XYZ file of C-alpha atoms in Angstrom:
314
model
C 5.636 -4.195 27.483
C 2.407 -2.728 28.102
C -1.326 -4.539 26.770
C -1.539 -3.443 22.966
C -4.875 -1.902 21.989
C -6.728 -1.246 19.321
C -9.114 1.419 18.482
C -13.029 0.181 18.952
C -15.779 1.671 16.871
C -19.125 2.139 18.849
C -21.218 -0.889 18.701
C -18.419 -3.825 18.282
C -17.245 -6.420 20.043
C -14.782 -5.658 22.630
C -12.311 -8.424 23.376
C -9.117 -7.411 25.756
C -5.939 -9.448 25.846
C -3.520 -9.348 28.725
C 0.162 -9.971 28.035
C 1.219 -10.306 31.338
C -0.657 -10.802 34.333
C 1.654 -8.288 36.064
C 0.210 -5.814 33.491
C -3.388 -5.738 34.598
C -3.521 -2.280 34.794
C -1.784 1.028 34.367
C -0.544 2.504 38.037
C -2.643 4.856 39.376
C -0.417 7.570 39.181
C 0.632 6.714 35.768
C -2.977 7.062 34.742
C -3.561 10.654 36.782
C -0.046 11.861 34.740
C -2.084 11.012 31.592
C -5.016 12.853 32.739
C -3.169 15.752 33.134
C -0.200 17.886 30.628
C 0.052 15.736 27.566
C -3.357 14.194 27.641
C -5.350 16.151 25.800
C -2.828 15.493 22.338
C -3.213 11.751 22.878
C -5.602 11.379 20.342
C -3.933 13.790 17.756
C -0.630 11.778 18.495
C -2.501 8.540 17.857
C -3.631 9.897 14.720
C -0.532 10.905 13.530
C 1.907 8.121 14.942
C 2.026 7.113 11.233
C 3.177 10.249 9.542
C 6.587 10.831 8.509
C 8.116 14.883 9.108
C 5.453 17.511 9.046
C 6.418 18.878 12.476
C 5.131 22.178 11.835
C 1.757 21.123 9.913
C 1.209 18.907 13.013
C 1.624 21.690 15.115
C -0.625 23.782 13.820
C -3.038 20.729 13.854
C -2.539 20.309 17.392
C -3.880 24.149 17.420
C -6.779 23.827 15.626
C -7.337 20.714 17.913
C -6.878 22.561 21.067
C -9.564 25.399 20.159
C -12.143 22.956 19.021
C -11.799 21.662 22.340
C -11.520 24.951 24.213
C -14.750 25.883 22.705
C -16.861 22.827 23.400
C -15.480 23.144 27.503
C -16.522 26.947 26.781
C -19.905 25.779 25.768
C -20.387 23.500 28.416
C -19.619 26.065 31.276
C -21.997 28.513 29.772
C -19.461 30.806 27.579
C -20.199 31.779 23.998
C -18.569 28.768 22.175
C -16.814 30.567 19.335
C -17.788 28.440 16.875
C -14.712 28.660 14.044
C -14.643 28.245 10.299
C -12.613 25.031 9.921
C -12.479 25.161 5.909
C -8.993 24.936 4.868
C -6.128 25.342 2.010
C -2.994 22.435 1.726
C -0.515 23.972 -0.511
C 2.616 21.595 -1.330
C 3.825 19.415 -4.070
C 2.958 16.830 -4.917
C 3.765 13.336 -3.128
C 3.801 15.470 0.485
C 0.636 14.030 2.204
C -2.413 16.302 1.804
C -4.496 13.592 0.957
C -3.520 11.291 4.038
C -3.943 14.488 6.004
C -7.212 16.008 4.513
C -8.754 12.161 5.242
C -6.850 12.325 8.961
C -8.712 15.712 9.384
C -12.255 14.039 8.825
C -11.483 11.504 10.942
C -10.208 12.960 13.873
C -13.077 16.024 13.771
C -15.647 12.948 13.578
C -14.450 11.323 17.104
C -14.267 14.822 18.996
C -17.665 15.893 17.375
C -17.038 18.480 15.178
C -18.278 16.651 12.484
C -21.517 14.973 12.799
C -20.759 11.945 10.469
C -17.122 12.724 9.328
C -17.298 11.051 5.874
C -14.487 12.000 3.105
C -15.684 13.106 -0.120
C -13.042 13.351 -2.260
C -13.654 15.202 -5.867
C -11.700 17.345 -8.441
C -12.898 19.098 -11.401
C -14.545 16.786 -13.190
C -17.006 15.803 -10.482
C -18.077 20.236 -10.047
C -18.151 21.291 -14.022
C -21.202 20.435 -15.694
C -21.093 20.520 -19.543
C -23.946 23.376 -20.149
C -25.693 26.221 -18.490
C -26.737 25.456 -14.841
C -25.549 21.847 -15.061
C -22.135 22.727 -13.264
C -24.127 24.767 -10.530
C -26.332 21.600 -9.813
C -23.068 19.098 -9.615
C -21.785 21.579 -7.133
C -24.444 22.052 -4.678
C -25.252 18.164 -4.865
C -21.555 17.263 -4.387
C -21.221 19.848 -1.122
C -25.146 18.259 0.137
C -22.856 14.900 -0.123
C -20.516 16.078 1.956
C -22.810 17.844 4.775
C -21.499 16.397 8.319
C -17.778 15.805 6.559
C -15.065 16.994 4.677
C -14.811 17.868 0.918
C -11.728 17.668 -0.135
C -11.002 19.602 -3.474
C -7.474 18.742 -5.170
C -6.096 20.416 -8.031
C -8.713 23.008 -7.257
C -7.029 25.485 -9.157
C -8.177 23.498 -12.327
C -11.848 24.894 -11.876
C -10.298 28.517 -13.556
C -7.982 26.599 -16.417
C -10.608 27.356 -18.949
C -11.103 31.392 -18.938
C -14.241 33.531 -19.002
C -16.254 31.916 -20.563
C -15.389 27.746 -18.813
C -17.993 26.840 -16.481
C -15.202 26.405 -14.211
C -16.086 30.180 -12.712
C -19.745 28.887 -11.896
C -18.438 26.085 -9.738
C -16.496 28.558 -7.851
C -19.306 30.867 -7.588
C -21.358 28.193 -6.783
C -18.877 26.955 -3.838
C -18.606 30.123 -2.463
C -22.625 30.826 -1.931
C -22.842 26.881 -0.558
C -20.195 28.346 2.030
C -22.003 31.206 3.227
C -25.384 29.384 3.232
C -24.197 26.078 5.114
C -21.297 27.705 7.186
C -20.145 25.253 9.786
C -21.521 22.550 8.719
C -19.232 20.443 6.663
C -15.319 21.197 5.961
C -14.042 21.973 2.719
C -10.374 21.834 2.039
C -8.794 23.348 -1.089
C -5.604 20.962 -2.168
C -3.002 22.032 -5.172
C 0.835 23.304 -5.757
C 1.607 26.487 -3.885
C 1.330 29.019 -6.370
C -1.350 27.677 -8.416
C -3.376 27.922 -5.358
C -2.115 31.579 -4.701
C -3.088 32.610 -7.921
C -6.583 30.549 -7.656
C -7.870 32.475 -4.184
C -7.504 35.869 -5.973
C -10.367 34.670 -8.830
C -13.317 35.068 -6.291
C -13.305 38.424 -3.852
C -14.605 36.227 -1.332
C -12.697 32.887 -1.875
C -9.855 33.742 0.266
C -11.540 34.626 3.183
C -13.629 31.954 3.424
C -10.397 29.652 3.951
C -8.632 31.215 7.246
C -6.815 28.091 7.718
C -3.902 27.665 5.360
C -0.972 25.067 5.736
C 2.011 24.088 3.726
C 3.328 20.747 3.274
C 7.247 21.183 2.828
C 8.806 18.621 0.371
C 10.598 16.030 2.807
C 14.625 15.441 3.851
C 16.133 13.541 1.814
C 16.291 11.281 5.451
C 12.825 11.691 5.845
C 12.089 10.081 1.743
C 14.680 7.244 3.307
C 12.245 6.752 5.636
C 9.475 6.433 3.515
C 11.285 4.268 1.548
C 11.683 1.760 4.266
C 8.157 1.975 5.314
C 7.045 1.314 1.740
C 9.404 -1.602 1.343
C 8.488 -3.058 4.986
C 4.673 -2.926 3.609
C 5.629 -4.903 0.981
C 7.224 -7.428 3.121
C 10.619 -6.936 1.477
C 14.356 -6.069 3.287
C 17.396 -4.503 2.684
C 20.732 -5.307 2.698
C 23.222 -3.060 4.209
C 24.749 -2.067 0.927
C 21.396 -1.364 -0.111
C 20.399 0.952 2.236
C 23.295 3.052 1.569
C 22.876 2.714 -1.907
C 19.028 3.795 -1.300
C 19.892 6.814 0.649
C 22.600 8.014 -1.759
C 20.110 8.256 -4.149
C 17.695 10.055 -2.512
C 20.223 12.825 -1.376
C 21.172 13.595 -4.489
C 17.845 13.069 -5.636
C 17.215 15.915 -3.279
C 19.894 18.227 -3.981
C 18.575 18.000 -7.854
C 14.810 18.431 -7.042
C 12.843 20.592 -9.605
C 10.340 23.260 -8.173
C 7.391 20.571 -8.105
C 9.045 17.263 -7.113
C 6.918 14.807 -6.813
C 8.603 13.349 -2.996
C 6.946 10.373 -1.837
C 5.377 9.419 -5.253
C 8.989 9.738 -6.681
C 10.084 7.147 -3.723
C 6.894 4.458 -4.189
C 8.469 4.255 -8.102
C 11.965 3.994 -7.121
C 10.881 1.059 -5.221
C 8.960 -0.764 -7.794
C 11.711 -0.557 -10.453
C 13.905 -1.894 -7.787
C 11.164 -4.942 -6.936
C 11.039 -5.764 -10.491
C 14.955 -5.553 -10.758
C 14.818 -7.922 -7.634
C 12.266 -9.851 -9.754
C 14.505 -10.238 -12.542
C 17.556 -10.934 -10.932
C 15.625 -13.769 -8.582
C 13.491 -15.509 -11.496
C 16.730 -17.517 -12.886
C 17.256 -18.883 -9.066
C 15.914 -22.187 -8.790
C 14.132 -23.189 -5.596
C 14.905 -19.629 -4.339
C 15.006 -19.423 -0.811
C 12.644 -17.391 1.294
C 15.240 -14.925 2.116
C 16.118 -14.403 -1.286
C 12.725 -14.016 -2.533
C 12.322 -10.691 -0.012
C 16.315 -9.257 0.074
C 16.618 -6.561 -2.106
C 20.611 -5.552 -2.594
C 22.393 -2.530 -4.129
C 22.452 -3.750 -7.453
C 18.404 -3.447 -7.935
C 18.741 0.412 -7.237
C 20.720 0.968 -10.217
C 18.329 3.360 -11.722
C 19.812 5.982 -14.211
C 18.490 9.823 -12.797
C 16.406 11.350 -15.738
C 15.530 15.242 -15.139
C 12.009 14.267 -15.964
C 12.264 11.806 -12.495
C 12.401 14.884 -10.122
C 9.618 16.534 -11.221
């Protein structure tokens, strides 16, 4: 077993503990191998280690990451660095990890020097749209200045256009486009939302779509991936499952997946299902005098007797 290491930020105290005196260092040949083929992506693999599924998306992010690194090497070699615009559009159903990946992008690009600060600013319509003429433009500019050096993440971005022609949302869109031109690569703006709505939204301003060259699609999780997510949530909450409960959970999620609606809520559905099971477990256990630790931790098949409602699938 290799020594366990944690990511350490600058200026922090470093403590290294070796599990075995025989494993005090990685053999030289292994270290040399790491420096070659797979090494450039070790950092990004580390970032995505906890993310279930999303293989196509991970590959796309690796391509972006590789292009950033090569651009830096070209600059060091005296070549044109070909600085790329990294503004992005994330489109996918709720619960597919858009916000989580956006946070990871901010941290990753800070670590490789693409972003100076790497702060993550999450915003919605209320953060950009004001209440009177001129208020919206100023709010939008202030928010972008706050995000300089990091990532500005605007969820449900299409809500900016829902008020019609006289709504101040259009002013926010126009100001956003203007600020992106003024500040170029000083920050990364990520717009997120449902696929169809985002496609329509990007047509509202003639210069909007062209300023977001990177578009990433977040697909619905499969039944197997939903089950893996459920296992992770259960473990995080310090519960466990009987074998019968595992089978019941997978069968339920497989059934839900095949019947899902257009805007199925994915991981959010799983979270609600687990929380419902925990409530049923509590109701079942509360009458047990002096329950053992295992009883307090174990979810049974009956805890997943949740009737399927049509509203649960969206």
